[in-house]
Amino acid sequence: MTPSAAFMDTGHDHDLCMESALDRASALCGERGVRLTPLRRRVLELVWVGHKPLGAYEILDTLKAERQGAAPPTVYRALDFLLQHGLVHRIESLNSFVGCPDPLKPHGGQFLICRSCGLTAELNDHRIDQAIRNSANKAGFTVGRPMIEIEGLCPHCRDAGEGSPG
Amino acid sequence: MTPSAAFMDTGHDHDLCMESALDRASALCGERGVRLTPLRRRVLELVWVGHKPLGAYEILDTLKAERQGAAPPTVYRALDFLLQHGLVHRIESLNSFVGCPDPLKPHGGQFLICRSCGLTAELNDHRIDQAIRNSANKAGFTVGRPMIEIEGLCPHCRDAGEGSPG
DNA sequence: GTTCATAATGTTATAATATAACATTATAGT
DNA sequence: ACTATAATGTTATATTATAACATTATGAAC
Ligand SMILES: [Zn+2]
Ligand SMILES: [Zn+2]
Ligand SMILES: [Zn+2]
Ligand SMILES: [Zn+2]
C-alpha cells in the first residue's frame, strides 16, 4: 500500500512513515537549494506525529516547551515555508495542517476527514481531478488549485457505529 | 441559463436574481415552519448583493450602519441560521459566505472562485460528486458533506489576461 | 578568516475571525 | 393577559493569523 492510497492502517509502522516523510522533505529541500532548518524540520515532524491535522497553536504549544520564546510567527513562518514547498497542506475547514505524503508534484488536496476521530487521508484520484476540470472548463474557468475536503466517517469509526446514534 | 449553471453573466438581471433568491428563502422557511426574520432576511440579502463571498465582519459593518448595537453575534447567529437551512454556504478558504441558489436539497458546495475578481460560481455536477463517492467508498469512507473550492480564473479575468503576468 | 548581503528567527504588538455567557425583547400559543 | 420559547441585545473573551522591527545565523566574496 502506498502512503497516499487511503487511510493508514492503525497498525502501520508510523515511525517509518514519519521518518520517510522527513527524508523526502530533506531530499526535496536539498534539490531545490532551500534550507530545512531545525525549526522547520521540527514543525514538519510535529505535523507528521499523527495523520490528524494539527492547529498552528497546538504546534506552538509544543514548541514553547522546547524553545525559549516561540511565538505565533515562529510556527506560521515555518508552516508557510512547508506549504510553499508542498510539504504540508492546510485543511481549510479545520484551520489545521497535515503532512503531504507526495510533495514532489504540486496538487490541491483531496482529503477524507473523519468527523469522529479526526483521522485524515489524502487521495490523489485523477478521475476526481478530471471531473472537476471538465466541469470548470465548461464554465470557462481556468483551474488553479482544486481543494477538496470531504467530511465523513473513516472505516474504523463507521464500523464502531459512531455516526448513526450521535 | 439556470442560476446554478456557471458564472453569472456580468449583464444578468441581478435585481431579479436577488429577489428570486429571497422569495425562495421565504418559501422554504414557510414550509419548514421557521422564521425568516427581518434580520435574517437582511443578512441573506447582503450576502446576495454580489456573487462574491462576503466576510462576517463586512456584513457586520453594513448592519452597524442600519441597526443600533449590531455586534458579531448578530451576524454570526443569522449566518448560522442561514447555513443550517442551506440558504448560504461558507467558503472555507476565504472565511466568507455566499448565497446558495438551490437551498432545497442539501449538498456540500462545489465552488469556482476567481482569484482575480472574487466572483464565485456554484456548480452541482453529479459526475464530480460521483467520482468523489467512488473514491471514498474504495477507502471505506462514509461521505458526509463533500466540500470543493477551486481557486482559478473566471472567464472574464482569464480573457483580460489577469493570470499570466501577475 | 573577515566582510557583507541575505535569510532566518526573535520579539512585541495587533488584526481578523469567531464564540461564550447572560440579559432583554419579541413571538406564538393558551 | 400569561407563559414558554425563540430571537436578539450586550459585554467580554477565545481563536487564528499577521505586521513591524530587532537580532542572529548562514553562506558567498574577498
Ligand atoms: Zn503513519
Ligand atoms: Zn498532498
Ligand atoms: Zn445575480
Ligand atoms: Zn449550494
Coordinates of C-alpha atoms (C1' of nucleotides) and ligand atoms in Angstrom, one line a residue:
Chain A
M1 CA 0.0 0.0 0.0
T2 CA 1.4 3.4 -1.0
P3 CA 1.2 6.1 1.6
S4 CA -1.3 8.1 -0.3
A5 CA -3.7 5.3 -1.2
A6 CA -6.2 5.6 1.7
F7 CA -6.5 5.6 5.5
M8 CA -3.4 4.4 7.2
D9 CA -4.0 1.1 8.9
T10 CA -4.0 1.7 12.7
G11 CA -1.2 -0.9 12.8
H12 CA 1.1 0.6 10.2
D13 CA 4.7 1.4 11.0
H14 CA 4.2 5.1 11.8
D15 CA 7.8 5.6 12.9
L16 CA 8.9 4.6 9.4
C17 CA 6.1 6.6 7.9
M18 CA 7.3 9.7 9.7
E19 CA 11.0 9.0 9.0
S20 CA 10.4 8.6 5.3
A21 CA 8.4 11.8 5.2
L22 CA 11.3 13.7 6.8
D23 CA 13.8 12.0 4.5
R24 CA 11.7 13.0 1.5
A25 CA 11.5 16.6 2.8
S26 CA 15.2 16.7 3.3
A27 CA 15.9 15.5 -0.2
L28 CA 13.4 17.9 -1.7
C29 CA 14.9 20.8 0.0
G30 CA 18.4 19.8 -1.0
E31 CA 17.3 19.6 -4.6
R32 CA 15.7 22.9 -4.5
G33 CA 18.5 24.6 -2.7
V34 CA 16.4 25.7 0.2
R35 CA 17.0 25.0 3.9
L36 CA 15.1 22.6 6.0
T37 CA 16.3 24.3 9.2
P38 CA 15.9 22.5 12.6
L39 CA 12.8 24.6 13.3
R40 CA 11.2 23.8 10.0
R41 CA 12.1 20.2 10.3
R42 CA 10.7 20.1 13.9
V43 CA 7.4 21.7 12.8
L44 CA 7.1 19.2 9.9
E45 CA 7.8 16.4 12.4
L46 CA 5.1 17.6 14.7
V47 CA 2.6 17.8 11.8
W48 CA 3.5 14.2 11.0
V49 CA 3.1 13.0 14.6
G50 CA -0.3 11.7 13.6
H51 CA -2.4 11.6 10.5
K52 CA -4.7 14.1 12.1
P53 CA -4.5 17.8 11.1
L54 CA -2.8 19.9 13.8
G55 CA -3.6 23.6 14.5
A56 CA -0.9 26.2 14.5
Y57 CA -1.4 26.9 18.2
E58 CA -1.2 23.2 19.0
I59 CA 2.2 23.1 17.3
L60 CA 3.1 26.3 19.1
D61 CA 2.3 24.8 22.5
T62 CA 4.8 22.0 21.9
L63 CA 7.4 24.4 20.5
K64 CA 7.1 26.6 23.6
A65 CA 8.1 23.7 25.8
E66 CA 11.2 23.1 23.6
R67 CA 12.4 26.5 22.5
Q68 CA 12.6 29.7 24.5
G69 CA 10.5 32.5 23.1
A70 CA 8.5 30.6 20.5
A71 CA 5.6 32.8 19.3
P72 CA 2.9 32.7 16.6
P73 CA 5.3 33.9 13.9
T74 CA 7.7 31.1 14.7
V75 CA 5.2 28.5 13.7
Y76 CA 3.4 30.4 11.0
R77 CA 6.6 31.1 9.2
A78 CA 7.7 27.5 9.3
L79 CA 4.3 26.5 8.1
D80 CA 4.4 29.0 5.3
F81 CA 7.7 27.5 4.1
L82 CA 6.4 24.0 4.3
L83 CA 3.2 25.0 2.5
Q84 CA 5.2 26.7 -0.3
H85 CA 7.2 23.6 -0.9
G86 CA 4.2 21.3 -0.7
L87 CA 5.4 19.5 2.4
V88 CA 2.2 20.2 4.3
H89 CA -1.4 21.0 3.3
R90 CA -3.7 23.4 5.0
I91 CA -7.1 21.9 5.8
E92 CA -9.3 24.9 5.4
S93 CA -12.3 23.5 7.1
L94 CA -10.3 22.9 10.3
N95 CA -7.8 25.7 10.2
S96 CA -5.2 23.0 10.6
F97 CA -2.2 21.5 8.9
V98 CA -1.3 18.0 7.8
G99 CA 1.7 16.4 6.2
C100 CA 1.7 15.7 2.5
P101 CA 2.9 12.2 1.5
D102 CA 3.7 13.3 -2.0
P103 CA 5.3 16.8 -2.0
L104 CA 7.1 16.4 -5.3
K105 CA 4.3 17.2 -7.7
P106 CA 2.1 20.2 -6.9
H107 CA -1.6 19.5 -6.3
G108 CA -4.5 20.8 -4.5
G109 CA -5.5 18.4 -1.7
Q110 CA -8.2 15.8 -1.8
F111 CA -8.9 14.9 1.8
L112 CA -11.2 12.5 3.6
I113 CA -11.6 13.8 7.1
C114 CA -13.3 11.7 9.8
R115 CA -15.7 13.8 11.9
S116 CA -15.4 11.3 14.8
C117 CA -11.7 10.6 15.3
G118 CA -10.1 13.3 13.2
L119 CA -8.1 10.9 11.1
T120 CA -7.4 12.3 7.6
A121 CA -6.5 10.5 4.4
E122 CA -5.2 12.2 1.3
L123 CA -6.4 11.0 -2.0
N124 CA -5.0 11.8 -5.4
D125 CA -7.6 10.5 -7.7
H126 CA -7.2 11.5 -11.2
R127 CA -10.8 10.9 -12.0
I128 CA -11.9 13.4 -9.4
D129 CA -9.5 15.9 -10.8
Q130 CA -10.7 15.2 -14.3
A131 CA -14.3 15.6 -13.4
I132 CA -13.5 18.9 -11.9
R133 CA -11.5 20.1 -14.8
N134 CA -14.3 19.1 -17.3
S135 CA -16.9 20.9 -15.3
A136 CA -14.7 24.0 -14.8
N137 CA -13.8 24.1 -18.5
K138 CA -17.5 24.1 -19.4
A139 CA -17.9 27.2 -17.3
G140 CA -14.9 28.9 -19.0
F141 CA -13.0 28.7 -15.7
T142 CA -9.2 28.2 -15.6
V143 CA -8.4 25.8 -12.7
G144 CA -5.7 26.7 -10.3
R145 CA -5.6 24.6 -7.2
P146 CA -8.7 22.4 -6.6
M147 CA -9.2 21.9 -2.9
I148 CA -11.4 19.0 -1.7
E149 CA -12.3 18.3 1.9
I150 CA -14.8 15.6 2.5
E151 CA -16.2 15.3 5.9
G152 CA -17.5 11.9 6.9
L153 CA -16.6 8.7 8.8
C154 CA -13.4 6.7 8.5
P155 CA -13.7 2.9 8.2
H156 CA -12.9 2.3 11.9
C157 CA -15.5 4.8 13.2
R158 CA -18.1 3.7 10.7
D159 CA -17.7 0.1 11.9
A160 CA -17.9 1.3 15.5
G161 CA -21.2 2.9 14.7
E162 CA -20.1 6.4 15.7
G163 CA -22.2 8.1 13.0
S164 CA -25.8 6.9 13.4
P165 CA -26.6 7.4 17.1
G166 CA -24.7 10.6 18.0
Chain B
M1 CA -29.5 29.5 -18.1
T2 CA -30.3 28.2 -14.7
P3 CA -28.9 30.2 -11.7
S4 CA -26.5 27.4 -10.7
A5 CA -25.1 26.5 -14.1
A6 CA -22.0 28.7 -14.1
F7 CA -20.7 32.2 -13.7
M8 CA -23.3 34.8 -13.8
D9 CA -23.1 36.9 -16.9
T10 CA -22.0 40.4 -15.9
G11 CA -25.1 41.6 -17.7
H12 CA -27.6 39.3 -16.0
D13 CA -30.6 40.8 -14.2
H14 CA -29.2 40.7 -10.7
D15 CA -32.1 42.5 -9.1
L16 CA -34.3 39.7 -10.2
C17 CA -31.6 37.2 -9.3
M18 CA -31.6 38.5 -5.7
E19 CA -35.3 38.9 -5.5
S20 CA -35.9 35.3 -6.5
A21 CA -33.3 34.1 -4.0
L22 CA -35.2 35.9 -1.3
D23 CA -38.5 34.6 -2.5
R24 CA -37.2 31.0 -2.4
A25 CA -35.8 31.6 1.1
S26 CA -39.1 32.9 2.2
A27 CA -41.0 30.0 0.8
L28 CA -38.5 27.5 2.2
C29 CA -38.8 28.9 5.7
G30 CA -42.6 28.9 5.4
E31 CA -42.6 25.3 4.5
R32 CA -40.2 24.4 7.3
G33 CA -42.1 26.4 9.9
V34 CA -39.0 28.6 10.7
R35 CA -38.8 32.3 10.7
L36 CA -37.0 34.4 8.2
T37 CA -36.9 37.4 10.5
P38 CA -36.1 40.9 9.2
L39 CA -32.5 40.5 10.5
R40 CA -32.0 37.1 8.8
R41 CA -33.6 38.3 5.7
R42 CA -31.4 41.3 5.6
V43 CA -28.2 39.3 6.1
L44 CA -29.3 36.9 3.3
E45 CA -29.9 40.0 1.1
L46 CA -26.5 41.3 1.9
V47 CA -24.9 38.0 1.1
W48 CA -26.7 38.1 -2.2
V49 CA -25.7 41.6 -3.1
G50 CA -23.0 40.2 -5.3
H51 CA -21.8 36.8 -6.4
K52 CA -18.7 37.3 -4.3
P53 CA -18.4 35.7 -0.9
L54 CA -18.7 38.2 1.9
G55 CA -17.0 38.1 5.3
A56 CA -19.0 38.2 8.5
Y57 CA -17.4 41.5 9.5
E58 CA -18.2 43.0 6.2
I59 CA -21.8 42.1 6.7
L60 CA -21.5 43.5 10.3
D61 CA -20.2 46.8 9.0
T62 CA -23.3 47.3 6.9
L63 CA -25.6 46.2 9.7
K64 CA -24.0 48.6 12.1
A65 CA -25.0 51.5 9.9
E66 CA -28.6 50.2 9.9
R67 CA -29.2 48.8 13.3
Q68 CA -28.3 50.1 16.7
G69 CA -26.0 47.8 18.6
A70 CA -25.2 45.2 15.9
A71 CA -22.3 43.1 17.1
P72 CA -20.5 39.9 16.0
P73 CA -23.2 37.6 17.4
T74 CA -25.8 39.4 15.5
V75 CA -24.4 38.4 12.2
Y76 CA -23.0 35.0 13.2
R77 CA -26.3 33.9 14.6
A78 CA -28.1 35.0 11.4
L79 CA -25.5 33.2 9.3
D80 CA -25.8 30.0 11.4
F81 CA -29.5 30.0 10.7
L82 CA -29.0 30.6 7.0
L83 CA -26.3 27.9 6.9
Q84 CA -28.5 25.4 8.7
H85 CA -31.2 25.9 6.2
G86 CA -28.8 25.7 3.2
L87 CA -29.5 29.3 2.2
V88 CA -25.9 30.2 2.3
H89 CA -22.6 28.4 2.1
R90 CA -19.5 29.1 3.9
I91 CA -16.4 29.4 1.7
E92 CA -13.8 27.9 4.0
S93 CA -10.8 29.1 2.0
L94 CA -12.0 32.7 2.4
N95 CA -13.7 32.7 5.7
S96 CA -16.7 34.1 3.8
F97 CA -20.2 33.4 2.9
V98 CA -22.2 33.2 -0.3
G99 CA -25.8 32.7 -1.2
C100 CA -26.9 29.3 -2.4
P101 CA -29.1 29.3 -5.5
D102 CA -30.5 25.9 -4.7
P103 CA -31.2 25.6 -1.0
L104 CA -33.9 22.9 -1.2
K105 CA -31.7 19.9 -1.5
P106 CA -28.8 19.6 0.9
H107 CA -25.3 19.5 -0.7
G108 CA -21.7 20.3 0.0
G109 CA -20.7 23.1 -2.2
Q110 CA -18.8 23.0 -5.4
F111 CA -17.3 26.4 -6.0
L112 CA -15.3 28.0 -8.7
I113 CA -13.6 31.1 -7.1
C114 CA -11.8 33.7 -9.2
R115 CA -8.6 34.7 -7.6
S116 CA -8.6 38.0 -9.5
C117 CA -12.1 39.4 -9.1
G118 CA -13.5 37.3 -6.4
L119 CA -16.5 36.2 -8.4
T120 CA -17.8 32.8 -7.4
A121 CA -19.9 30.2 -9.2
E122 CA -21.5 27.2 -7.6
L123 CA -21.5 24.0 -9.6
N124 CA -23.6 21.0 -8.8
D125 CA -22.0 18.4 -11.1
H126 CA -23.2 14.9 -10.4
R127 CA -20.1 13.5 -12.0
I128 CA -17.8 15.2 -9.6
D129 CA -19.9 14.0 -6.8
Q130 CA -19.9 10.5 -8.2
A131 CA -16.1 10.5 -8.7
I132 CA -15.7 11.5 -5.1
R133 CA -18.1 8.9 -3.8
N134 CA -16.4 6.2 -5.8
S135 CA -13.0 7.1 -4.5
A136 CA -14.2 7.5 -0.9
N137 CA -16.0 4.2 -1.0
K138 CA -12.8 2.4 -2.1
A139 CA -11.2 3.8 1.0
G140 CA -14.1 2.5 3.2
F141 CA -15.1 6.1 4.0
T142 CA -18.7 7.2 4.5
V143 CA -19.1 10.5 2.8
G144 CA -20.9 13.3 4.7
R145 CA -20.6 16.7 3.1
P146 CA -18.1 17.0 0.3
M147 CA -16.6 20.5 0.1
I148 CA -15.0 21.6 -3.1
E149 CA -13.3 25.0 -3.6
I150 CA -11.5 25.6 -6.8
E151 CA -9.3 28.6 -7.0
G152 CA -8.6 29.9 -10.5
L153 CA -9.6 32.5 -13.1
C154 CA -13.1 33.3 -14.2
P155 CA -13.8 33.7 -18.0
H156 CA -13.7 37.5 -17.8
C157 CA -10.4 37.7 -15.9
R158 CA -8.8 34.9 -18.0
D159 CA -9.7 36.9 -21.2
A160 CA -8.3 40.0 -19.6
G161 CA -5.0 38.2 -19.0
E162 CA -5.1 38.7 -15.3
G163 CA -3.4 35.4 -14.6
S164 CA -0.2 35.1 -16.6
P165 CA 1.7 38.3 -15.8
G166 CA 1.0 38.8 -12.0
Chain C
dG1 C1' 39.1 34.5 8.5
dT2 C1' 36.8 39.0 7.9
dT3 C1' 33.1 41.4 5.5
dC4 C1' 28.9 41.7 3.6
dA5 C1' 24.3 40.6 1.9
dT6 C1' 20.7 37.8 2.7
dA7 C1' 17.9 34.5 5.1
dA8 C1' 16.0 33.0 9.2
dT9 C1' 14.4 33.8 13.7
dG10 C1' 13.2 36.5 17.8
dT11 C1' 10.1 39.8 19.9
dT12 C1' 6.2 42.8 20.7
dA13 C1' 2.0 44.3 19.3
dT14 C1' -2.2 44.0 16.9
dA15 C1' -5.6 42.4 13.3
dA16 C1' -9.2 39.3 11.8
dT17 C1' -12.4 35.8 12.8
dA18 C1' -15.5 33.5 16.0
dT19 C1' -17.8 32.1 20.4
dA20 C1' -19.4 32.2 25.4
dA21 C1' -22.4 33.9 28.7
dC22 C1' -26.1 36.2 30.3
dA23 C1' -29.8 40.0 29.8
dT24 C1' -33.6 41.6 27.3
dT25 C1' -37.3 41.6 23.9
dA26 C1' -40.4 39.6 20.6
dT27 C1' -43.5 35.9 19.1
dA28 C1' -46.9 32.5 19.3
dG29 C1' -49.9 29.5 21.6
dT30 C1' -53.0 29.1 25.6
Chain D
dA1 C1' -53.1 38.8 29.9
dC2 C1' -49.9 34.6 30.8
dT3 C1' -46.4 31.7 29.7
dA4 C1' -42.9 29.2 27.2
dT5 C1' -39.9 29.7 23.6
dA6 C1' -37.3 31.9 20.1
dA7 C1' -34.7 35.7 18.8
dT8 C1' -31.9 39.4 19.6
dG9 C1' -29.0 42.6 22.5
dT10 C1' -24.9 43.2 25.1
dT11 C1' -20.4 42.6 27.1
dA12 C1' -16.5 40.0 27.2
dT13 C1' -13.3 36.8 25.5
dA14 C1' -11.3 33.0 22.7
dT15 C1' -9.0 31.6 18.5
dT16 C1' -6.5 32.2 14.4
dA17 C1' -3.2 35.0 11.8
dT18 C1' -0.2 38.9 10.5
dA19 C1' 2.5 43.5 10.9
dA20 C1' 6.6 45.6 12.1
dC21 C1' 11.0 45.9 13.5
dA22 C1' 15.3 43.8 16.1
dT23 C1' 18.6 40.3 16.3
dT24 C1' 21.1 36.3 14.9
dA25 C1' 22.7 32.8 11.7
dT26 C1' 24.3 31.4 7.1
dG27 C1' 26.9 31.4 3.0
dA28 C1' 29.4 33.7 -0.6
dA29 C1' 33.1 37.1 -1.8
dC30 C1' 37.2 38.9 -0.9
Ligands
ZN1 ZN 1.7 7.0 9.5
ZN2 ZN -0.7 16.3 -0.9
ZN3 ZN -27.0 37.7 -9.8
ZN4 ZN -25.5 25.4 -2.8

